PDB file of C-alpha atoms in Angstrom:
ATOM      1  CA  MET A 260     -56.609 -45.314 113.954  1.00 48.00           C
ATOM      2  CA  GLY A 261     -57.948 -42.343 115.944  1.00 45.00           C
ATOM      3  CA  ASN A 262     -61.430 -40.904 115.601  1.00 38.00           C
ATOM      4  CA  SER A 263     -60.225 -37.806 113.753  1.00 41.00           C
ATOM      5  CA  GLN A 264     -58.410 -39.967 111.187  1.00 43.00           C
ATOM      6  CA  ARG A 265     -61.525 -42.102 110.695  1.00 36.00           C
ATOM      7  CA  LEU A 266     -63.674 -38.986 110.275  1.00 35.00           C
ATOM      8  CA  LYS A 267     -61.197 -37.505 107.837  1.00 40.00           C
ATOM      9  CA  ARG A 268     -61.168 -40.699 105.773  1.00 38.00           C
ATOM     10  CA  ALA A 269     -64.959 -40.939 105.923  1.00 37.00           C
ATOM     11  CA  SER A 270     -65.328 -37.372 104.671  1.00 37.00           C
ATOM     12  CA  ARG A 271     -62.922 -37.815 101.720  1.00 39.00           C
ATOM     13  CA  GLY A 272     -64.595 -38.073  98.390  1.00 38.00           C
ATOM     14  CA  ARG A 273     -67.717 -36.180  99.481  1.00 35.00           C
ATOM     15  CA  SER A 274     -68.476 -32.899  97.858  1.00 34.00           C
ATOM     16  CA  GLU A 275     -68.366 -29.961 100.226  1.00 36.00           C
ATOM     17  CA  ALA A 276     -72.068 -29.267  99.705  1.00 37.00           C
ATOM     18  CA  HIS A 277     -72.994 -32.730 100.984  1.00 35.00           C
ATOM     19  CA  SER A 278     -70.461 -33.014 103.780  1.00 38.00           C
ATOM     20  CA  CYS A 279     -71.647 -32.141 107.253  1.00 37.00           C
ATOM     21  CA  ILE A 280     -68.519 -33.438 108.995  1.00 40.00           C
ATOM     22  CA  GLN A 281     -65.916 -30.794 109.700  1.00 41.00           C
ATOM     23  CA  VAL A 282     -62.498 -32.064 110.721  1.00 43.00           C
ATOM     24  CA  LYS A 283     -59.825 -29.807 112.154  1.00 52.00           C
ATOM     25  CA  ALA A 284     -56.645 -29.788 110.090  1.00 62.00           C
ATOM     26  CA  MET A 285     -53.516 -31.343 111.556  1.00 76.00           C
ATOM     27  CA  GLU A 286     -51.577 -28.783 113.531  1.00 78.00           C
ATOM     28  CA  TYR A 287     -47.838 -29.013 112.865  1.00 83.00           C
ATOM     29  CA  PHE A 288     -46.693 -26.469 115.434  1.00 89.00           C
ATOM     30  CA  LYS A 289     -47.552 -23.377 117.475  1.00 92.00           C
ATOM     31  CA  LYS A 290     -44.967 -20.802 118.365  1.00 94.00           C
ATOM     32  CA  GLU A 291     -44.783 -17.534 120.255  1.00 95.00           C
ATOM     33  CA  LEU A 292     -42.622 -15.276 118.129  1.00 96.00           C
ATOM     34  CA  SER A 293     -39.312 -13.959 119.437  1.00 96.00           C
ATOM     35  CA  SER A 294     -37.447 -10.871 118.218  1.00 96.00           C
ATOM     36  CA  THR A 295     -35.230 -13.122 116.041  1.00 95.00           C
ATOM     37  CA  ASP A 296     -38.359 -14.707 114.533  1.00 96.00           C
ATOM     38  CA  ILE A 297     -39.654 -11.217 113.714  1.00 96.00           C
ATOM     39  CA  ASN A 298     -36.463  -9.643 112.368  1.00 96.00           C
ATOM     40  CA  LYS A 299     -34.486 -12.437 110.696  1.00 95.00           C
ATOM     41  CA  ARG A 300     -36.003 -15.920 110.343  1.00 95.00           C
ATOM     42  CA  LEU A 301     -38.471 -18.259 112.013  1.00 94.00           C
ATOM     43  CA  ALA A 302     -36.818 -21.108 113.899  1.00 92.00           C
ATOM     44  CA  VAL A 303     -38.914 -24.200 113.180  1.00 90.00           C
ATOM     45  CA  PRO A 304     -39.291 -27.122 115.621  1.00 88.00           C
ATOM     46  CA  THR A 305     -37.215 -30.137 114.615  1.00 85.00           C
ATOM     47  CA  ARG A 306     -40.280 -32.382 114.928  1.00 84.00           C
ATOM     48  CA  PHE A 307     -41.896 -30.412 112.067  1.00 84.00           C
ATOM     49  CA  PHE A 308     -38.740 -30.850 110.004  1.00 80.00           C
ATOM     50  CA  GLN A 309     -38.832 -34.610 110.623  1.00 81.00           C
ATOM     51  CA  LEU A 310     -42.358 -34.723 109.134  1.00 79.00           C
ATOM     52  CA  ILE A 311     -41.372 -32.912 105.936  1.00 80.00           C
ATOM     53  CA  ARG A 312     -37.794 -34.250 105.636  1.00 78.00           C
ATOM     54  CA  PRO A 313     -38.619 -36.673 102.765  1.00 73.00           C
ATOM     55  CA  ARG A 314     -39.738 -33.713 100.630  1.00 78.00           C
ATOM     56  CA  PHE A 315     -36.217 -32.215 100.752  1.00 82.00           C
ATOM     57  CA  LYS A 316     -34.952 -35.033  98.482  1.00 85.00           C
ATOM     58  CA  GLY A 317     -31.321 -34.464  99.477  1.00 81.00           C
ATOM     59  CA  ASN A 318     -31.428 -30.659  99.176  1.00 85.00           C
ATOM     60  CA  HIS A 319     -30.796 -28.254 102.071  1.00 86.00           C
ATOM     61  CA  PHE A 320     -33.951 -26.214 101.363  1.00 89.00           C
ATOM     62  CA  LEU A 321     -37.585 -26.734 100.429  1.00 88.00           C
ATOM     63  CA  ASP A 322     -40.049 -24.155  99.102  1.00 90.00           C
ATOM     64  CA  LEU A 323     -43.381 -24.480 100.917  1.00 89.00           C
ATOM     65  CA  LYS A 324     -46.719 -23.341  99.516  1.00 90.00           C
ATOM     66  CA  VAL A 325     -48.600 -21.596 102.303  1.00 90.00           C
ATOM     67  CA  LYS A 326     -51.973 -19.898 102.667  1.00 90.00           C
ATOM     68  CA  TYR A 327     -52.749 -17.045 105.052  1.00 93.00           C
ATOM     69  CA  LYS A 328     -56.351 -15.880 104.985  1.00 91.00           C
ATOM     70  CA  ASN A 329     -57.004 -15.926 101.232  1.00 85.00           C
ATOM     71  CA  GLN A 330     -53.433 -15.128 100.212  1.00 88.00           C
ATOM     72  CA  LYS A 331     -51.080 -17.729  98.773  1.00 90.00           C
ATOM     73  CA  MET A 332     -47.369 -17.298  99.369  1.00 92.00           C
ATOM     74  CA  GLY A 333     -44.104 -19.176  99.259  1.00 93.00           C
ATOM     75  CA  LEU A 334     -41.858 -19.673 102.276  1.00 93.00           C
ATOM     76  CA  ARG A 335     -38.481 -21.374 102.128  1.00 93.00           C
ATOM     77  CA  CYS A 336     -37.585 -23.915 104.814  1.00 90.00           C
ATOM     78  CA  CYS A 337     -33.817 -24.376 105.110  1.00 90.00           C
ATOM     79  CA  ARG A 338     -31.694 -26.755 107.141  1.00 85.00           C
ATOM     80  CA  ARG A 339     -27.986 -26.996 107.841  1.00 83.00           C
ATOM     81  CA  LYS A 340     -26.036 -28.626 105.042  1.00 81.00           C
ATOM     82  CA  GLU A 341     -23.829 -30.520 107.506  1.00 78.00           C
ATOM     83  CA  GLY A 342     -23.968 -31.674 111.098  1.00 73.00           C
ATOM     84  CA  THR A 343     -26.237 -33.872 113.149  1.00 75.00           C
ATOM     85  CA  HIS A 344     -28.779 -31.216 114.136  1.00 75.00           C
ATOM     86  CA  PRO A 345     -30.660 -29.850 111.100  1.00 78.00           C
ATOM     87  CA  LYS A 346     -31.716 -26.550 112.801  1.00 85.00           C
ATOM     88  CA  PRO A 347     -34.588 -25.809 110.369  1.00 89.00           C
ATOM     89  CA  VAL A 348     -35.722 -22.216 109.744  1.00 92.00           C
ATOM     90  CA  LEU A 349     -38.164 -20.385 107.484  1.00 92.00           C
ATOM     91  CA  THR A 350     -36.285 -17.745 105.521  1.00 93.00           C
ATOM     92  CA  LYS A 351     -37.300 -16.473 102.080  1.00 95.00           C
ATOM     93  CA  GLY A 352     -40.711 -14.814 102.265  1.00 95.00           C
ATOM     94  CA  TRP A 353     -40.948 -14.951 106.069  1.00 96.00           C
ATOM     95  CA  VAL A 354     -39.751 -11.432 106.985  1.00 96.00           C
ATOM     96  CA  GLU A 355     -41.910  -9.942 104.221  1.00 96.00           C
ATOM     97  CA  PHE A 356     -44.930 -11.753 105.701  1.00 96.00           C
ATOM     98  CA  VAL A 357     -44.060 -10.484 109.213  1.00 97.00           C
ATOM     99  CA  ARG A 358     -43.811  -6.877 107.988  1.00 96.00           C
ATOM    100  CA  ARG A 359     -46.979  -7.045 105.888  1.00 95.00           C
ATOM    101  CA  GLU A 360     -49.016  -8.447 108.795  1.00 95.00           C
ATOM    102  CA  LYS A 361     -47.284  -6.200 111.373  1.00 95.00           C
ATOM    103  CA  LEU A 362     -46.380  -9.132 113.630  1.00 96.00           C
ATOM    104  CA  LYS A 363     -44.553  -8.446 116.868  1.00 95.00           C
ATOM    105  CA  ALA A 364     -42.625 -10.463 119.435  1.00 94.00           C
ATOM    106  CA  GLY A 365     -45.184 -12.201 121.636  1.00 94.00           C
ATOM    107  CA  ASP A 366     -47.660 -12.835 118.816  1.00 95.00           C
ATOM    108  CA  ARG A 367     -48.318 -16.506 118.096  1.00 95.00           C
ATOM    109  CA  ILE A 368     -48.463 -18.413 114.850  1.00 94.00           C
ATOM    110  CA  VAL A 369     -49.935 -21.820 114.140  1.00 93.00           C
ATOM    111  CA  LEU A 370     -48.861 -23.831 111.111  1.00 91.00           C
ATOM    112  CA  GLU A 371     -51.460 -26.359 109.980  1.00 88.00           C
ATOM    113  CA  GLU A 372     -52.009 -28.756 107.135  1.00 83.00           C
ATOM    114  CA  GLU A 373     -54.110 -27.255 104.351  1.00 79.00           C
ATOM    115  CA  ASP A 374     -56.938 -29.348 102.957  1.00 69.00           C
ATOM    116  CA  GLU A 375     -56.982 -27.550  99.585  1.00 62.00           C
ATOM    117  CA  ALA A 376     -54.272 -29.652  97.940  1.00 60.00           C
ATOM    118  CA  THR A 377     -55.974 -29.094  94.593  1.00 57.00           C
ATOM    119  CA  ALA A 378     -55.097 -25.388  94.857  1.00 62.00           C
ATOM    120  CA  GLY A 379     -51.424 -26.328  95.230  1.00 66.00           C
ATOM    121  CA  VAL A 380     -51.270 -25.123  98.834  1.00 65.00           C
ATOM    122  CA  GLU A 381     -49.789 -27.465 101.447  1.00 84.00           C
ATOM    123  CA  PHE A 382     -49.914 -25.445 104.676  1.00 88.00           C
ATOM    124  CA  ARG A 383     -51.944 -22.715 106.364  1.00 90.00           C
ATOM    125  CA  ILE A 384     -50.722 -20.119 108.868  1.00 93.00           C
ATOM    126  CA  GLU A 385     -52.977 -18.746 111.578  1.00 93.00           C
ATOM    127  CA  VAL A 386     -51.915 -15.625 113.499  1.00 94.00           C
ATOM    128  CA  GLN A 387     -52.895 -14.910 117.096  1.00 92.00           C
ATOM    129  CA  LYS A 388     -51.976 -11.341 118.013  1.00 90.00           C
ATOM    130  CA  LYS A 389     -50.745 -10.636 121.520  1.00 84.00           C
ATOM    131  CA  PRO A 390     -53.498  -8.789 123.408  1.00 78.00           C
ATOM    132  CA  PHE A 391     -52.951  -5.089 123.953  1.00 74.00           C
ATOM    133  CA  ARG A 392     -53.110  -4.166 127.662  1.00 74.00           C
ATOM    134  CA  LEU A 393     -54.714  -0.920 128.753  1.00 76.00           C
ATOM    135  CA  PHE A 394     -55.192  -0.102 132.440  1.00 79.00           C
ATOM    136  CA  GLY A 395     -54.379  -3.738 133.328  1.00 76.00           C
ATOM    137  CA  LYS A 396     -56.967  -5.272 130.969  1.00 73.00           C
ATOM    138  CA  ASP A 397     -56.464  -7.114 127.700  1.00 68.00           C
ATOM    139  CA  ILE A 398     -58.016  -5.323 124.743  1.00 68.00           C
TER     140      ILE A 398
END
């Protein structure tokens, strides 16, 4: 068992007011967004799909509960119904999120585990905007 897992286990059961240990949530994946990710759907790494595959329970889609900042939203993760490669993507809710947050190709997202399971949220998205360049300097 790694140190972060031990710390996480040690901090479970403590109230937030008494806990001085802060553990970083498990990062599922990082991705630089492409034009397809922005305009149609987010292609998800297969290794992420392998982690959540049991939740599909034989279906070809799974509705994920996600938090961005203080907003809760639903995103649908779909996979191919047939074939050996599942090719998972985020569809329903994704393009609306992209438009609302004005994401562009080159921006990065990070999908992490959310610790607030009691709120019914399973994942958290972090957005890292691509720096704007002016006169050769990032702004």
